Amino acid sequence: MIGLAVQTLRARRAGFTGVFVALALGAALLTVTALGIAATITRDRPPIWYSGAAVVAVPSDTVTVRIGSGDGSYDATNTVGQRPAIPAEAVTRLTALPGAVVDRRVPAIVEGAPADVHPWGSATLHPATLVTGRAPAAQGEAVVTVASGRQVGDLLGVRTSQGDLSWRVTGVVTGPPAVYVSDEAAATLAGGRVDAVAFPDAAAAAGVREIGLEALTGDRRGLAEPDPGRDAITDTIALLGTFSGIAVFVAIFVVAGTFAFAVSQRRREMALLRAAGATPRQVRRLIMGEALLAALLASAAGCALGVLIAPACGRWMAGHGLAPDDFTIGFNPWAVLSAAGAGPLVAVIGTWAAARRAGKVRPIEALREASVDRRVMTVPRWIFGLFFTGAATAMVAIGGTGAVSGEDALALTFFGAYLSLIAVVLFAPLLAPLLIRILTRLLPGVTVEIARSNALAAVRRTASTAAPVLITVGLAATILSSNSTAQHAAQIASRDRVTGSAMVTSTDPVGVPASAVEALGRVPGVTAAVPVRSGSAFMLDGDTVELITAEYVGAGVEQVWKLPTEVRDLREPGTVVVGDDLARSRKWRVGDRIQLWQGDTTPFEARVVAVLPPSLDLGTTVLLPFSSGLPSGFSSGADAVYLAGSGDPGALAAAVGDAGSVATPDSYFAALAAEANRMNNLVMLALLGMTLLYTAIAIANTLVMSTADRARDIAVLRLGGATPRQVLALIATETGTVVAVAVLLAATVTTVMLLGLRSRLTDLVPSVEITAPWPLIAGITAICVLVAFAASLFPAALLLRTPPAALAALRE
């Protein structure tokens, strides 16, 4: 059967071209995403700062909790974004080991630019040569690198979390960018915090492990250095994972539909094979062999294309803020092999049902059903359609019962919409005829009558044409409208929460220092200046350690945020306010003592002093006293300072200086929304651009195959007296009807989803507004319509150039 499959592919090159292109593009998309994910996993940064050390001692970067006891116990862990400080006792033991070099890293703003301040002793941890001047020996002295462009004797304006300082340059060195101060000055700036202790001899690793710290060697030494892209790479992984999911989703439903339609066109051929003595197994093997051969060739071409364009995709993501600045996508054989295996797998899945159906029918039945589709809803289609319908209904029901709330309820709404879209695609052979009858009944004319009859007689062709349009428009409408509505609702919730009259915000690593907060509080008319710092925390949820959002808020936050009056008790370390979703899921009540871990793994126990009301922005957040983060080594600077009262804007700007910018809550959240919309548009462009390109090929492929297969139908119309213009009008009418049905089904799913989303948001935000980039959605729909008309009319116009008699004589 393999030889026959090869001959069939050669004889039907035109028919399999579309299948080949669709599979090749799918393989290319999967290759790019697989290589991108591999690049995030294997993103190793060789040591720079610690390149001259053999061993670097650092605390663990994981939260570890022992679950259970005895032989059945195990550790639940989660990785943190920032390592904690080395405990003082461990520092004492480490410095007793030979060759120990203590390193501290203090974030600072030097002459308006971010910089890291280190002790002079750490200059031995990497190649660094003193070019001019001398080492810093007293407070107010500093050594800079050649790259800074500074000279000995220059004064440096420095801002740290302790306030504004002035340092004089005493020396210039080569090496990585940094500012060096004396060891004593660095200890004061760091508040005693020690980030790492390095050793020149690898033999120190054993002693480090005995103390209970990690001993980093080789390239792992780079893990002890700050990585600006560490947080961004997490978002990159999530984005690439979404790319992969959508690529697989589209491949399964579009390519599978294309294969099923291609097989259904050849039912007469299958019947002749059965009549000639071919067994059902042989027929199945023939079709599966054709699918595998086409898929193998397409996967090879698609993977080669993916390898070529992957580096450019990586540069595009890095250039637009969707990945770290140094993110690159290189070649990874395992990623390419995994993507190459997906093409044949999708082809087998898509062909299996049609091949099984073709092999089971008797020759006479197959011949009788070759021209008119009778049973298009197969048993597997019924099973999966009912399954996805039930799953979508369950999602809606769970969200409506109140069993989940907040972000979890929104997630169920989104997921339910996607399941509904899958269910509608599976039930398209049932829904499409009904909608076709309704739509065409409103339109008069013989052309409409014939178009309706053609569409109803070939339900498989109709469903296969509608499926890619339905998926493209449905995904675009649901994703864009749901993201836009939810994002707008979150912005409304955040803005409504703020009752203060003004804000001071900072985006640099130092933040707004305590001295600036005090100065803001002394401005006439200001009744409260409340610092807030965003961070993270961990909690034990069953047998897993979960990451949650933490807001470190200063005293008086109830004067600038809309919060319960009980929040006034949030003053000293050891108290916490929990979001409504957390309280519901963990059954926390006021007065309970709960175990949490700060973002740097520091454990602490806190008493719940209040539970926040249901909200969209703080449902899974804990509020902690601002001073709680200071002992663990976090910067004492604030991300934002919320002001109550009516201070003069000029006086506020003078009080904060260069440490932040003054804005009203309205202008701040408007700027925040603009940046969020920009990033969201970039992500949607990447996601939907990929899907639109892929499904456009699928639409064109299906319509080109169906139009070419109708050569005899066109010949009959021409021999019956129809003009070429009338034939094209008939095909355009049929295509327009099918596309209208697909768009109507997509609009129905989107409408139901938005209504459910609105009901979920009603209790979380003061006002709910359905927002969406309607021009973009309309543009995507228009592209699908144009592709559909072009792919159906252009092949038909070419066929009409052939004389009707010759057209009728064409073999199948």
JSON list of C-alpha atoms in Angstrom, two decimals, residues 377-530:
[
{"chain": "A", "resi": 377, "resn": "MET", "atom": "CA", "xyz": [-21.84, 13.39, 12.33]},
{"chain": "A", "resi": 378, "resn": "THR", "atom": "CA", "xyz": [-19.77, 10.33, 13.15]},
{"chain": "A", "resi": 379, "resn": "VAL", "atom": "CA", "xyz": [-19.78, 8.62, 16.54]},
{"chain": "A", "resi": 380, "resn": "PRO", "atom": "CA", "xyz": [-16.40, 10.09, 17.59]},
{"chain": "A", "resi": 381, "resn": "ARG", "atom": "CA", "xyz": [-17.59, 13.54, 16.56]},
{"chain": "A", "resi": 382, "resn": "TRP", "atom": "CA", "xyz": [-20.70, 13.13, 18.69]},
{"chain": "A", "resi": 383, "resn": "ILE", "atom": "CA", "xyz": [-18.68, 11.89, 21.66]},
{"chain": "A", "resi": 384, "resn": "PHE", "atom": "CA", "xyz": [-16.11, 14.69, 21.59]},
{"chain": "A", "resi": 385, "resn": "GLY", "atom": "CA", "xyz": [-18.71, 17.33, 20.77]},
{"chain": "A", "resi": 386, "resn": "LEU", "atom": "CA", "xyz": [-20.85, 16.34, 23.76]},
{"chain": "A", "resi": 387, "resn": "PHE", "atom": "CA", "xyz": [-17.75, 16.11, 25.95]},
{"chain": "A", "resi": 388, "resn": "PHE", "atom": "CA", "xyz": [-16.60, 19.65, 25.16]},
{"chain": "A", "resi": 389, "resn": "THR", "atom": "CA", "xyz": [-20.16, 20.97, 25.43]},
{"chain": "A", "resi": 390, "resn": "GLY", "atom": "CA", "xyz": [-20.51, 19.37, 28.86]},
{"chain": "A", "resi": 391, "resn": "ALA", "atom": "CA", "xyz": [-17.12, 20.70, 29.95]},
{"chain": "A", "resi": 392, "resn": "ALA", "atom": "CA", "xyz": [-18.00, 24.23, 28.85]},
{"chain": "A", "resi": 393, "resn": "THR", "atom": "CA", "xyz": [-21.36, 24.02, 30.62]},
{"chain": "A", "resi": 394, "resn": "ALA", "atom": "CA", "xyz": [-19.63, 22.79, 33.77]},
{"chain": "A", "resi": 395, "resn": "MET", "atom": "CA", "xyz": [-17.23, 25.74, 33.67]},
{"chain": "A", "resi": 396, "resn": "VAL", "atom": "CA", "xyz": [-20.12, 28.17, 33.48]},
{"chain": "A", "resi": 397, "resn": "ALA", "atom": "CA", "xyz": [-22.05, 26.35, 36.21]},
{"chain": "A", "resi": 398, "resn": "ILE", "atom": "CA", "xyz": [-19.10, 26.26, 38.62]},
{"chain": "A", "resi": 399, "resn": "GLY", "atom": "CA", "xyz": [-18.47, 29.96, 38.14]},
{"chain": "A", "resi": 400, "resn": "GLY", "atom": "CA", "xyz": [-22.15, 30.76, 38.67]},
{"chain": "A", "resi": 401, "resn": "THR", "atom": "CA", "xyz": [-22.57, 28.81, 41.90]},
{"chain": "A", "resi": 402, "resn": "GLY", "atom": "CA", "xyz": [-20.08, 30.95, 43.79]},
{"chain": "A", "resi": 403, "resn": "ALA", "atom": "CA", "xyz": [-17.79, 28.01, 44.46]},
{"chain": "A", "resi": 404, "resn": "VAL", "atom": "CA", "xyz": [-15.00, 30.10, 42.95]},
{"chain": "A", "resi": 405, "resn": "SER", "atom": "CA", "xyz": [-14.69, 33.85, 42.69]},
{"chain": "A", "resi": 406, "resn": "GLY", "atom": "CA", "xyz": [-12.39, 36.60, 41.53]},
{"chain": "A", "resi": 407, "resn": "GLU", "atom": "CA", "xyz": [-9.62, 35.67, 39.13]},
{"chain": "A", "resi": 408, "resn": "ASP", "atom": "CA", "xyz": [-10.51, 31.96, 39.31]},
{"chain": "A", "resi": 409, "resn": "ALA", "atom": "CA", "xyz": [-14.04, 32.68, 38.09]},
{"chain": "A", "resi": 410, "resn": "LEU", "atom": "CA", "xyz": [-12.66, 34.80, 35.23]},
{"chain": "A", "resi": 411, "resn": "ALA", "atom": "CA", "xyz": [-10.27, 32.01, 34.25]},
{"chain": "A", "resi": 412, "resn": "LEU", "atom": "CA", "xyz": [-13.18, 29.55, 34.15]},
{"chain": "A", "resi": 413, "resn": "THR", "atom": "CA", "xyz": [-15.09, 31.94, 31.91]},
{"chain": "A", "resi": 414, "resn": "PHE", "atom": "CA", "xyz": [-12.18, 32.23, 29.47]},
{"chain": "A", "resi": 415, "resn": "PHE", "atom": "CA", "xyz": [-11.57, 28.49, 29.43]},
{"chain": "A", "resi": 416, "resn": "GLY", "atom": "CA", "xyz": [-15.27, 27.79, 29.00]},
{"chain": "A", "resi": 417, "resn": "ALA", "atom": "CA", "xyz": [-15.32, 30.05, 25.92]},
{"chain": "A", "resi": 418, "resn": "TYR", "atom": "CA", "xyz": [-12.49, 28.11, 24.29]},
{"chain": "A", "resi": 419, "resn": "LEU", "atom": "CA", "xyz": [-14.20, 24.79, 25.05]},
{"chain": "A", "resi": 420, "resn": "SER", "atom": "CA", "xyz": [-17.42, 26.17, 23.57]},
{"chain": "A", "resi": 421, "resn": "LEU", "atom": "CA", "xyz": [-15.55, 27.14, 20.43]},
{"chain": "A", "resi": 422, "resn": "ILE", "atom": "CA", "xyz": [-14.23, 23.58, 20.07]},
{"chain": "A", "resi": 423, "resn": "ALA", "atom": "CA", "xyz": [-17.72, 22.18, 20.63]},
{"chain": "A", "resi": 424, "resn": "VAL", "atom": "CA", "xyz": [-19.22, 24.46, 17.96]},
{"chain": "A", "resi": 425, "resn": "VAL", "atom": "CA", "xyz": [-16.55, 23.36, 15.47]},
{"chain": "A", "resi": 426, "resn": "LEU", "atom": "CA", "xyz": [-17.40, 19.71, 16.16]},
{"chain": "A", "resi": 427, "resn": "PHE", "atom": "CA", "xyz": [-21.15, 20.34, 15.82]},
{"chain": "A", "resi": 428, "resn": "ALA", "atom": "CA", "xyz": [-20.73, 22.50, 12.70]},
{"chain": "A", "resi": 429, "resn": "PRO", "atom": "CA", "xyz": [-22.25, 19.78, 10.41]},
{"chain": "A", "resi": 430, "resn": "LEU", "atom": "CA", "xyz": [-25.43, 20.03, 12.50]},
{"chain": "A", "resi": 431, "resn": "LEU", "atom": "CA", "xyz": [-25.52, 23.78, 13.05]},
{"chain": "A", "resi": 432, "resn": "ALA", "atom": "CA", "xyz": [-24.42, 24.93, 9.59]},
{"chain": "A", "resi": 433, "resn": "PRO", "atom": "CA", "xyz": [-27.39, 23.49, 7.61]},
{"chain": "A", "resi": 434, "resn": "LEU", "atom": "CA", "xyz": [-29.86, 25.04, 10.03]},
{"chain": "A", "resi": 435, "resn": "LEU", "atom": "CA", "xyz": [-28.26, 28.49, 9.77]},
{"chain": "A", "resi": 436, "resn": "ILE", "atom": "CA", "xyz": [-27.90, 28.19, 6.00]},
{"chain": "A", "resi": 437, "resn": "ARG", "atom": "CA", "xyz": [-31.64, 27.57, 5.66]},
{"chain": "A", "resi": 438, "resn": "ILE", "atom": "CA", "xyz": [-32.40, 30.58, 7.87]},
{"chain": "A", "resi": 439, "resn": "LEU", "atom": "CA", "xyz": [-30.01, 32.96, 6.12]},
{"chain": "A", "resi": 440, "resn": "THR", "atom": "CA", "xyz": [-30.87, 32.00, 2.55]},
{"chain": "A", "resi": 441, "resn": "ARG", "atom": "CA", "xyz": [-34.60, 32.03, 3.20]},
{"chain": "A", "resi": 442, "resn": "LEU", "atom": "CA", "xyz": [-34.36, 35.77, 3.58]},
{"chain": "A", "resi": 443, "resn": "LEU", "atom": "CA", "xyz": [-32.77, 36.19, 0.13]},
{"chain": "A", "resi": 444, "resn": "PRO", "atom": "CA", "xyz": [-34.71, 35.74, -3.12]},
{"chain": "A", "resi": 445, "resn": "GLY", "atom": "CA", "xyz": [-33.46, 34.43, -6.46]},
{"chain": "A", "resi": 446, "resn": "VAL", "atom": "CA", "xyz": [-32.58, 31.22, -8.29]},
{"chain": "A", "resi": 447, "resn": "THR", "atom": "CA", "xyz": [-28.87, 31.70, -7.58]},
{"chain": "A", "resi": 448, "resn": "VAL", "atom": "CA", "xyz": [-29.52, 31.66, -3.86]},
{"chain": "A", "resi": 449, "resn": "GLU", "atom": "CA", "xyz": [-31.70, 28.53, -4.22]},
{"chain": "A", "resi": 450, "resn": "ILE", "atom": "CA", "xyz": [-28.95, 26.64, -6.07]},
{"chain": "A", "resi": 451, "resn": "ALA", "atom": "CA", "xyz": [-26.27, 27.86, -3.65]},
{"chain": "A", "resi": 452, "resn": "ARG", "atom": "CA", "xyz": [-28.37, 26.67, -0.70]},
{"chain": "A", "resi": 453, "resn": "SER", "atom": "CA", "xyz": [-28.91, 23.27, -2.32]},
{"chain": "A", "resi": 454, "resn": "ASN", "atom": "CA", "xyz": [-25.19, 22.88, -3.03]},
{"chain": "A", "resi": 455, "resn": "ALA", "atom": "CA", "xyz": [-24.21, 23.81, 0.51]},
{"chain": "A", "resi": 456, "resn": "LEU", "atom": "CA", "xyz": [-26.80, 21.48, 2.06]},
{"chain": "A", "resi": 457, "resn": "ALA", "atom": "CA", "xyz": [-25.93, 18.59, -0.26]},
{"chain": "A", "resi": 458, "resn": "ALA", "atom": "CA", "xyz": [-22.20, 18.81, 0.58]},
{"chain": "A", "resi": 459, "resn": "VAL", "atom": "CA", "xyz": [-22.28, 19.32, 4.35]},
{"chain": "A", "resi": 460, "resn": "ARG", "atom": "CA", "xyz": [-18.72, 18.02, 4.78]},
{"chain": "A", "resi": 461, "resn": "ARG", "atom": "CA", "xyz": [-17.43, 20.61, 2.35]},
{"chain": "A", "resi": 462, "resn": "THR", "atom": "CA", "xyz": [-19.48, 23.30, 4.08]},
{"chain": "A", "resi": 463, "resn": "ALA", "atom": "CA", "xyz": [-18.22, 22.32, 7.54]},
{"chain": "A", "resi": 464, "resn": "SER", "atom": "CA", "xyz": [-14.61, 22.06, 6.35]},
{"chain": "A", "resi": 465, "resn": "THR", "atom": "CA", "xyz": [-14.84, 25.54, 4.79]},
{"chain": "A", "resi": 466, "resn": "ALA", "atom": "CA", "xyz": [-16.51, 27.07, 7.86]},
{"chain": "A", "resi": 467, "resn": "ALA", "atom": "CA", "xyz": [-14.14, 25.50, 10.42]},
{"chain": "A", "resi": 468, "resn": "PRO", "atom": "CA", "xyz": [-11.01, 27.61, 9.77]},
{"chain": "A", "resi": 469, "resn": "VAL", "atom": "CA", "xyz": [-13.07, 30.81, 9.52]},
{"chain": "A", "resi": 470, "resn": "LEU", "atom": "CA", "xyz": [-14.88, 29.91, 12.72]},
{"chain": "A", "resi": 471, "resn": "ILE", "atom": "CA", "xyz": [-11.63, 29.18, 14.56]},
{"chain": "A", "resi": 472, "resn": "THR", "atom": "CA", "xyz": [-9.87, 32.32, 13.35]},
{"chain": "A", "resi": 473, "resn": "VAL", "atom": "CA", "xyz": [-12.71, 34.77, 13.97]},
{"chain": "A", "resi": 474, "resn": "GLY", "atom": "CA", "xyz": [-13.75, 32.98, 17.16]},
{"chain": "A", "resi": 475, "resn": "LEU", "atom": "CA", "xyz": [-10.26, 33.02, 18.65]},
{"chain": "A", "resi": 476, "resn": "ALA", "atom": "CA", "xyz": [-9.68, 36.63, 17.65]},
{"chain": "A", "resi": 477, "resn": "ALA", "atom": "CA", "xyz": [-13.00, 37.83, 19.03]},
{"chain": "A", "resi": 478, "resn": "THR", "atom": "CA", "xyz": [-12.88, 35.88, 22.28]},
{"chain": "A", "resi": 479, "resn": "ILE", "atom": "CA", "xyz": [-9.23, 36.55, 23.08]},
{"chain": "A", "resi": 480, "resn": "LEU", "atom": "CA", "xyz": [-9.23, 40.23, 22.14]},
{"chain": "A", "resi": 481, "resn": "SER", "atom": "CA", "xyz": [-12.58, 41.11, 23.72]},
{"chain": "A", "resi": 482, "resn": "SER", "atom": "CA", "xyz": [-12.04, 39.11, 26.92]},
{"chain": "A", "resi": 483, "resn": "ASN", "atom": "CA", "xyz": [-8.52, 40.46, 27.47]},
{"chain": "A", "resi": 484, "resn": "SER", "atom": "CA", "xyz": [-9.59, 44.01, 26.77]},
{"chain": "A", "resi": 485, "resn": "THR", "atom": "CA", "xyz": [-12.65, 43.80, 29.02]},
{"chain": "A", "resi": 486, "resn": "ALA", "atom": "CA", "xyz": [-10.82, 42.12, 31.89]},
{"chain": "A", "resi": 487, "resn": "GLN", "atom": "CA", "xyz": [-7.88, 44.53, 31.63]},
{"chain": "A", "resi": 488, "resn": "HIS", "atom": "CA", "xyz": [-10.19, 47.53, 31.59]},
{"chain": "A", "resi": 489, "resn": "ALA", "atom": "CA", "xyz": [-12.06, 46.16, 34.60]},
{"chain": "A", "resi": 490, "resn": "ALA", "atom": "CA", "xyz": [-8.79, 45.65, 36.50]},
{"chain": "A", "resi": 491, "resn": "GLN", "atom": "CA", "xyz": [-7.79, 49.23, 35.78]},
{"chain": "A", "resi": 492, "resn": "ILE", "atom": "CA", "xyz": [-11.16, 50.47, 37.02]},
{"chain": "A", "resi": 493, "resn": "ALA", "atom": "CA", "xyz": [-10.80, 48.39, 40.19]},
{"chain": "A", "resi": 494, "resn": "SER", "atom": "CA", "xyz": [-7.29, 49.71, 40.85]},
{"chain": "A", "resi": 495, "resn": "ARG", "atom": "CA", "xyz": [-8.30, 53.30, 40.23]},
{"chain": "A", "resi": 496, "resn": "ASP", "atom": "CA", "xyz": [-11.45, 53.01, 42.35]},
{"chain": "A", "resi": 497, "resn": "ARG", "atom": "CA", "xyz": [-9.39, 51.63, 45.24]},
{"chain": "A", "resi": 498, "resn": "VAL", "atom": "CA", "xyz": [-7.24, 54.78, 45.44]},
{"chain": "A", "resi": 499, "resn": "THR", "atom": "CA", "xyz": [-8.81, 57.60, 47.46]},
{"chain": "A", "resi": 500, "resn": "GLY", "atom": "CA", "xyz": [-5.64, 59.69, 47.77]},
{"chain": "A", "resi": 501, "resn": "SER", "atom": "CA", "xyz": [-5.28, 62.97, 45.93]},
{"chain": "A", "resi": 502, "resn": "ALA", "atom": "CA", "xyz": [-1.81, 62.40, 44.44]},
{"chain": "A", "resi": 503, "resn": "MET", "atom": "CA", "xyz": [0.89, 59.78, 43.96]},
{"chain": "A", "resi": 504, "resn": "VAL", "atom": "CA", "xyz": [4.66, 59.71, 43.78]},
{"chain": "A", "resi": 505, "resn": "THR", "atom": "CA", "xyz": [5.99, 56.77, 41.78]},
{"chain": "A", "resi": 506, "resn": "SER", "atom": "CA", "xyz": [9.45, 55.41, 41.06]},
{"chain": "A", "resi": 507, "resn": "THR", "atom": "CA", "xyz": [10.53, 52.76, 38.56]},
{"chain": "A", "resi": 508, "resn": "ASP", "atom": "CA", "xyz": [14.22, 52.56, 39.45]},
{"chain": "A", "resi": 509, "resn": "PRO", "atom": "CA", "xyz": [15.65, 49.80, 41.70]},
{"chain": "A", "resi": 510, "resn": "VAL", "atom": "CA", "xyz": [16.19, 52.19, 44.63]},
{"chain": "A", "resi": 511, "resn": "GLY", "atom": "CA", "xyz": [12.63, 53.44, 44.87]},
{"chain": "A", "resi": 512, "resn": "VAL", "atom": "CA", "xyz": [11.47, 56.44, 46.88]},
{"chain": "A", "resi": 513, "resn": "PRO", "atom": "CA", "xyz": [13.72, 56.62, 49.97]},
{"chain": "A", "resi": 514, "resn": "ALA", "atom": "CA", "xyz": [12.41, 57.07, 53.49]},
{"chain": "A", "resi": 515, "resn": "SER", "atom": "CA", "xyz": [13.81, 60.63, 53.63]},
{"chain": "A", "resi": 516, "resn": "ALA", "atom": "CA", "xyz": [11.70, 61.61, 50.62]},
{"chain": "A", "resi": 517, "resn": "VAL", "atom": "CA", "xyz": [8.60, 60.02, 52.17]},
{"chain": "A", "resi": 518, "resn": "GLU", "atom": "CA", "xyz": [9.16, 62.08, 55.32]},
{"chain": "A", "resi": 519, "resn": "ALA", "atom": "CA", "xyz": [9.66, 65.22, 53.24]},
{"chain": "A", "resi": 520, "resn": "LEU", "atom": "CA", "xyz": [6.41, 64.58, 51.38]},
{"chain": "A", "resi": 521, "resn": "GLY", "atom": "CA", "xyz": [4.57, 64.19, 54.68]},
{"chain": "A", "resi": 522, "resn": "ARG", "atom": "CA", "xyz": [5.80, 67.63, 55.79]},
{"chain": "A", "resi": 523, "resn": "VAL", "atom": "CA", "xyz": [4.43, 69.44, 52.71]},
{"chain": "A", "resi": 524, "resn": "PRO", "atom": "CA", "xyz": [1.64, 71.82, 53.78]},
{"chain": "A", "resi": 525, "resn": "GLY", "atom": "CA", "xyz": [-1.78, 70.37, 53.05]},
{"chain": "A", "resi": 526, "resn": "VAL", "atom": "CA", "xyz": [-0.61, 66.75, 53.01]},
{"chain": "A", "resi": 527, "resn": "THR", "atom": "CA", "xyz": [-2.35, 64.79, 55.75]},
{"chain": "A", "resi": 528, "resn": "ALA", "atom": "CA", "xyz": [-0.76, 61.39, 55.02]},
{"chain": "A", "resi": 529, "resn": "ALA", "atom": "CA", "xyz": [2.16, 60.07, 52.95]},
{"chain": "A", "resi": 530, "resn": "VAL", "atom": "CA", "xyz": [1.90, 56.28, 52.75]}
]
